[in-house]
């Protein structure tokens, strides 16, 4: 299954057909329990609220001896410390604040449209995955720090390139732990370490510049950087400079990779399902037309867009797994699990299992219609995780992606260049195997 173009989780789905949705495997001389049953997922993530796996998250915390995202909200494995961080950061991600970001989302979506217009002649290949990566990082950088990386161009900003290097480093380390000591991989390790140092130093310089601006009495925007710097002033013993950096970079890392991949999968799925494509385009034409600013009110008029996003995330939960560790002997799905056992919660396998979803490999956005006859368990589709550890940026990501897709559908017709595949790659973050090459043509949206 894996060799045939799938990923590990495709193999897990096949195993679960024989051995059930809770089973163990031995990987790298370590026993790991895989879970793809909705009720068991609820038990692990919500009822039990098991801590994150030290063994797995340490690889993201530090890579090749260099601190990457350290002990931020994504990698902190001590639940008591994690709860304090979550409470502190939660305020910035409240819905009322996210709504205020709509203007930023629209501004960058418009820049994106302008960039695509230079290539939308029906003949020029556009690599949408790479283009979405640029857009996501430019937008995240501006929202988080109020710093503009400049116009979208064919060249990647160094920060975008370095972030991609670190993500590749983590994915490689997860699939092949021996890369950490392989003498033939020393250049790879050096490049990853250099990329991490560049990223952390860039963020550290932002903090220095912000402190100078404050001392000089200059205007200071109330963005994410400012918010977590204020947290440090209020809680100096709990929010050190390094943890501040950890959380700032966690936001950039998670936001870029997940947004770019999900937008790319939406393009693939719509292009391969023309009836869904036409239905979404008609909904946008009929309900918001050529409106220049897509607000939350406009998005509420687009229920099919919401269904398309949910169905895309069901098929392609970009963060496809979560790792937990038992702290005591534990009973799960009738199985005894000893203390200190790593558990892998596979969101990908759960939401693609025929035990949980009808026609699981088909793209059917209507399954998320309120009037649908299909009743999907709350824990069968959890692309943003579940329980206390539900993704803190969920509302941010949903609003951002909906605005971008709405703007694309308003302004362009697109088609995949032959040879683009729906296959995926990745160990924790998944993305299309192909570059999602498209031809775009301009269109004039009918006013609503």
XYZ file of C-alpha atoms in Angstrom:
448
model
C 0.000 0.000 0.000
C 2.744 2.448 0.971
C 4.962 1.358 -1.901
C 2.044 1.733 -4.315
C 1.857 5.483 -3.778
C 0.002 5.676 -0.479
C 1.163 6.764 2.946
C 1.535 4.825 6.186
C -2.040 5.609 7.201
C -3.415 3.917 4.069
C -1.668 0.783 5.308
C -3.195 1.295 8.756
C -6.682 1.378 7.245
C -6.037 -2.013 5.644
C -4.696 -3.465 8.908
C -7.738 -2.190 10.819
C -10.047 -4.150 8.498
C -8.520 -7.328 9.893
C -7.420 -6.383 13.403
C -9.912 -3.680 14.328
C -9.465 0.078 14.859
C -7.146 -0.308 17.874
C -3.999 -2.365 17.341
C -0.287 -2.292 18.051
C 2.756 -2.269 15.803
C 6.451 -2.407 16.560
C 8.269 0.519 14.929
C 11.965 1.193 15.477
C 11.923 -1.315 18.376
C 9.118 0.659 20.012
C 5.586 -0.650 20.539
C 3.046 1.894 19.295
C -0.748 1.642 19.554
C -2.709 2.979 16.571
C -6.228 4.302 17.058
C -8.847 5.017 14.368
C -12.143 4.467 16.198
C -14.225 7.617 16.931
C -15.242 6.577 20.448
C -11.688 5.572 21.317
C -10.428 8.895 19.957
C -12.886 10.652 22.256
C -11.608 8.522 25.130
C -7.955 9.393 24.457
C -8.244 13.082 23.516
C -11.242 14.249 25.528
C -12.149 11.976 28.431
C -8.605 10.897 29.264
C -6.828 14.016 27.922
C -3.583 12.065 27.761
C -0.401 14.148 27.483
C 1.557 14.406 24.272
C 4.263 11.854 23.589
C 7.675 12.973 24.834
C 9.460 10.727 22.353
C 7.648 12.071 19.293
C 7.321 15.778 20.114
C 10.941 16.071 21.220
C 11.841 15.726 17.540
C 9.914 18.878 16.724
C 11.054 20.645 19.854
C 14.733 20.241 18.961
C 16.214 19.066 15.687
C 19.762 17.841 15.365
C 20.757 19.542 18.613
C 19.200 22.902 17.760
C 16.090 24.315 19.404
C 13.306 24.681 16.827
C 9.878 25.285 18.389
C 11.090 24.234 21.815
C 8.404 24.108 24.490
C 5.647 26.085 22.804
C 1.971 25.225 22.788
C 2.408 22.524 20.129
C 5.308 20.674 21.742
C 4.857 21.147 25.503
C 4.274 17.658 26.933
C 3.622 18.673 30.551
C -0.157 19.158 30.677
C 0.017 21.566 33.633
C 2.418 23.894 31.828
C 0.523 23.445 28.553
C -2.794 24.501 30.151
C -1.245 27.765 31.357
C 0.117 28.522 27.879
C -3.206 27.662 26.249
C -5.175 29.943 28.572
C -2.740 32.789 27.949
C -2.743 32.436 24.150
C -6.442 31.629 23.772
C -7.495 35.263 24.099
C -5.758 36.276 20.867
C -7.636 33.592 18.926
C -11.126 34.437 20.172
C -13.740 34.759 17.365
C -14.230 38.511 17.866
C -10.531 39.133 17.212
C -10.339 36.730 14.280
C -13.225 38.621 12.639
C -11.094 41.758 12.741
C -8.516 40.000 10.566
C -10.926 39.810 7.613
C -9.453 42.997 6.142
C -5.941 41.480 6.207
C -7.221 38.272 4.619
C -8.934 40.243 1.859
C -5.899 42.432 1.237
C -3.607 39.454 0.725
C -6.216 37.526 -1.259
C -6.397 40.540 -3.583
C -2.606 40.589 -3.901
C -2.785 36.904 -4.712
C -5.386 37.552 -7.418
C -3.205 40.317 -8.898
C -0.228 37.954 -8.987
C -2.281 35.218 -10.668
C -3.684 37.698 -13.204
C -0.183 38.076 -14.661
C -0.247 34.362 -15.526
C -3.945 33.702 -16.170
C -3.842 33.350 -19.955
C -4.845 29.696 -20.215
C -1.333 28.769 -21.384
C 1.057 29.481 -18.505
C 1.666 26.714 -15.968
C 0.999 27.866 -12.422
C 2.309 25.715 -9.583
C -0.469 26.281 -7.080
C 1.110 24.439 -4.124
C 4.218 26.616 -4.198
C 2.136 29.731 -4.809
C -0.160 28.969 -1.882
C 2.905 28.425 0.329
C 4.133 31.929 -0.507
C 0.723 33.452 0.103
C 0.253 31.667 3.444
C 3.643 32.717 4.798
C 3.324 36.346 3.619
C -0.102 36.578 5.245
C 0.935 34.870 8.480
C 4.022 37.050 8.790
C 1.954 40.226 8.401
C -0.781 39.141 10.815
C 1.710 37.909 13.408
C 4.253 40.734 13.274
C 2.781 43.530 11.088
C 5.843 43.148 8.852
C 5.197 42.989 5.121
C 7.451 40.577 3.222
C 6.731 42.491 0.028
C 4.845 41.598 -3.135
C 4.232 38.018 -4.194
C 6.735 37.142 -6.896
C 8.157 34.045 -8.539
C 11.059 34.190 -6.066
C 10.636 32.856 -2.535
C 11.434 35.117 0.410
C 14.332 33.604 2.437
C 12.035 33.078 5.436
C 9.700 30.947 3.289
C 12.630 28.891 1.972
C 14.145 28.349 5.428
C 10.798 27.318 6.899
C 10.386 24.743 4.136
C 13.855 23.357 4.955
C 12.935 22.892 8.608
C 9.667 21.138 7.742
C 11.569 18.767 5.461
C 14.021 18.155 8.298
C 11.271 17.229 10.729
C 9.488 14.948 8.247
C 12.758 13.161 7.477
C 13.675 12.766 11.138
C 10.265 11.308 11.923
C 10.397 8.701 9.157
C 14.099 7.908 9.566
C 15.451 8.641 13.084
C 18.877 7.383 11.992
C 19.295 10.530 9.881
C 20.383 12.162 13.156
C 23.568 10.052 13.227
C 24.029 8.986 9.597
C 27.524 10.241 8.629
C 26.447 10.672 5.013
C 23.659 13.092 6.004
C 25.836 15.688 7.696
C 25.141 18.328 5.034
C 21.406 17.790 5.430
C 21.671 18.212 9.211
C 23.810 21.327 8.763
C 21.296 22.889 6.358
C 18.409 22.216 8.743
C 20.324 23.661 11.708
C 21.266 26.751 9.673
C 17.632 27.223 8.633
C 16.451 26.976 12.241
C 19.063 29.495 13.385
C 18.004 31.908 10.629
C 14.325 31.622 11.570
C 14.855 32.054 15.305
C 17.299 34.916 14.821
C 14.841 36.687 12.500
C 12.099 36.366 15.115
C 14.471 37.458 17.880
C 15.346 40.577 15.875
C 11.627 41.396 15.575
C 11.386 41.314 19.372
C 14.416 43.583 19.711
C 13.024 46.074 17.187
C 9.652 46.039 18.940
C 11.258 46.796 22.321
C 13.229 49.680 20.796
C 10.025 51.101 19.295
C 8.332 50.962 22.696
C 11.206 52.732 24.426
C 11.134 55.446 21.766
C 7.405 55.928 22.184
C 6.719 54.872 18.586
C 3.455 53.330 17.451
C 3.335 49.599 18.191
C 0.653 47.453 16.488
C -1.356 45.059 18.648
C -0.514 41.901 16.725
C 0.387 38.389 17.891
C 4.003 39.345 18.548
C 2.929 42.236 20.757
C 0.379 40.090 22.544
C 2.846 37.387 23.538
C 5.466 40.002 24.465
C 2.906 41.510 26.843
C 2.322 38.038 28.270
C 6.036 37.828 28.993
C 5.877 41.128 30.897
C 2.923 39.850 32.958
C 4.320 36.347 33.533
C 8.134 36.612 33.234
C 8.787 33.284 34.953
C 6.365 31.363 32.715
C 6.855 33.119 29.356
C 10.613 33.434 28.840
C 12.142 34.889 25.672
C 12.750 31.392 24.345
C 9.178 30.201 24.987
C 7.899 33.427 23.451
C 9.886 32.576 20.330
C 8.663 28.975 20.455
C 5.014 30.041 20.331
C 5.537 32.710 17.703
C 7.255 30.222 15.388
C 4.670 27.523 16.130
C 1.995 29.831 14.717
C 4.017 30.419 11.543
C 4.936 26.754 11.074
C 1.475 25.283 11.591
C -0.320 28.039 9.726
C 1.759 27.961 6.562
C 1.947 24.242 5.961
C -1.683 23.446 6.726
C -3.174 26.365 4.801
C -1.132 25.858 1.641
C -1.790 22.123 1.506
C -5.533 22.408 2.169
C -6.003 25.096 -0.483
C -4.100 22.905 -2.939
C -6.303 19.903 -2.172
C -9.421 22.045 -2.700
C -8.159 23.006 -6.163
C -7.477 19.351 -7.020
C -10.848 18.123 -5.768
C -12.887 20.829 -7.485
C -11.016 20.355 -10.762
C -11.596 16.591 -10.637
C -15.268 16.998 -9.671
C -16.769 19.450 -12.188
C -20.302 19.253 -10.759
C -19.012 20.413 -7.376
C -16.911 23.087 -9.095
C -19.957 24.480 -10.929
C -22.153 24.311 -7.836
C -19.654 26.296 -5.762
C -19.103 28.839 -8.516
C -22.865 29.349 -8.873
C -23.278 29.793 -5.117
C -20.591 32.486 -5.108
C -22.027 34.237 -8.185
C -25.572 34.160 -6.811
C -24.827 35.204 -3.240
C -21.824 37.529 -3.204
C -21.137 38.133 -6.901
C -18.218 40.451 -7.502
C -18.190 41.946 -3.994
C -14.673 43.240 -3.368
C -14.483 42.623 0.390
C -15.561 39.170 1.530
C -16.666 39.639 5.132
C -17.912 37.120 7.668
C -21.460 38.089 6.653
C -20.692 37.163 3.033
C -19.168 33.850 4.083
C -22.339 32.965 5.973
C -24.161 33.153 2.622
C -21.904 30.392 1.255
C -22.905 27.135 2.980
C -21.647 25.000 0.095
C -18.186 26.556 0.427
C -18.232 25.462 4.068
C -19.184 21.922 2.978
C -16.372 21.867 0.395
C -13.834 22.881 3.041
C -15.091 20.298 5.542
C -15.090 17.506 2.967
C -11.580 18.439 1.819
C -10.325 18.329 5.403
C -12.062 14.994 5.921
C -10.237 13.454 2.977
C -7.002 15.319 3.647
C -6.597 16.266 7.324
C -3.335 18.098 6.806
C -2.089 17.290 10.310
C -2.968 13.647 9.907
C -1.936 12.255 13.302
C -1.529 13.201 16.928
C 0.744 11.412 19.389
C -0.242 10.701 22.993
C 1.373 8.800 25.855
C -0.265 6.809 28.636
C 0.838 7.787 32.132
C -0.878 4.839 33.856
C -2.115 1.423 32.806
C -5.125 2.060 30.624
C -8.061 0.226 29.041
C -8.994 1.313 25.511
C -11.519 -0.429 23.287
C -11.227 -3.572 25.383
C -7.416 -3.586 25.132
C -4.999 -3.244 28.053
C -2.373 -0.582 27.360
C 0.566 -0.294 29.796
C 1.779 3.010 31.196
C 4.399 4.729 29.044
C 2.934 3.504 25.742
C 2.822 5.847 22.754
C -0.542 6.079 21.009
C -0.937 7.376 17.456
C -4.337 8.920 16.760
C -4.780 8.736 12.992
C -7.289 11.388 11.903
C -6.583 10.390 8.301
C -7.400 6.707 8.798
C -10.459 7.465 10.924
C -12.082 9.813 8.432
C -11.351 7.486 5.484
C -12.595 4.279 7.085
C -15.726 2.713 5.641
C -16.631 1.817 9.227
C -17.084 5.524 9.962
C -17.975 7.177 6.635
C -20.148 6.168 3.685
C -18.218 6.014 0.400
C -15.164 7.334 2.264
C -12.938 7.878 -0.776
C -15.531 9.898 -2.709
C -15.617 13.695 -2.621
C -19.174 14.422 -1.473
C -19.453 17.856 0.186
C -23.207 17.377 0.585
C -22.569 14.840 3.336
C -21.986 17.886 5.584
C -25.301 19.508 4.660
C -27.512 19.942 7.723
C -30.247 18.085 5.836
C -28.004 15.167 4.855
C -29.234 11.700 5.734
C -25.682 10.708 6.652
C -24.963 11.107 10.341
C -21.246 11.431 10.971
C -19.863 10.902 14.460
C -18.331 14.046 15.930
C -15.056 12.195 16.454
C -14.954 10.491 13.052
C -13.832 13.732 11.390
C -11.460 15.784 13.539
C -8.970 17.556 11.231
C -8.227 20.122 13.950
C -7.928 17.441 16.673
C -10.413 17.280 19.558
C -10.736 17.989 23.252
C -8.577 20.503 25.135
C -5.872 20.252 22.460
C -8.155 21.296 19.582
C -6.136 23.515 17.217
C -6.041 27.031 18.639
C -5.974 28.526 15.126
C -9.031 26.647 13.782
C -11.248 29.715 13.259
C -8.336 31.672 11.799
C -7.588 28.947 9.252
C -11.215 28.404 8.242
C -11.912 32.076 7.610
C -8.622 32.622 5.788
C -9.113 29.669 3.425
C -12.745 30.481 2.657
C -11.904 34.058 1.680
C -9.034 32.936 -0.557
C -11.113 30.278 -2.342
C -14.016 32.709 -2.781
C -11.668 35.254 -4.387
C -10.193 32.642 -6.718
C -13.652 31.482 -7.808
C -14.758 35.081 -8.340
C -11.867 35.912 -10.630
C -10.720 32.751 -12.424
C -11.643 29.530 -14.119
C -9.006 26.865 -13.549
C -8.148 23.406 -14.791
C -5.500 20.915 -13.759
C -2.753 20.217 -16.237
C -2.855 16.485 -17.144
C -0.674 14.325 -14.926
C -1.557 15.967 -11.616
C -2.391 13.349 -9.014
C -4.551 13.164 -5.907
C -1.870 11.125 -4.118
C -0.351 12.510 -0.948
C 2.974 12.492 0.837
C 4.111 13.307 4.357
C 4.456 11.799 7.819
C 2.697 14.321 10.052
C 1.826 17.139 7.662
C 0.483 15.832 4.354
C 0.502 17.616 1.029
C -0.106 16.725 -2.614
C 2.588 14.666 -4.298
C 2.152 16.772 -7.409
C 2.866 20.494 -7.682
C -0.820 21.102 -8.482
C -0.039 22.629 -11.870
C -2.963 24.561 -13.312
C -4.001 26.729 -16.214
C -6.016 29.776 -15.163
C -8.280 32.002 -17.219
C -9.830 35.272 -16.083
C -13.584 35.411 -15.624
C -16.032 38.191 -14.946
C -18.251 37.394 -11.996
C -21.917 38.260 -12.343
C -22.982 40.733 -9.649
C -25.193 39.229 -6.977
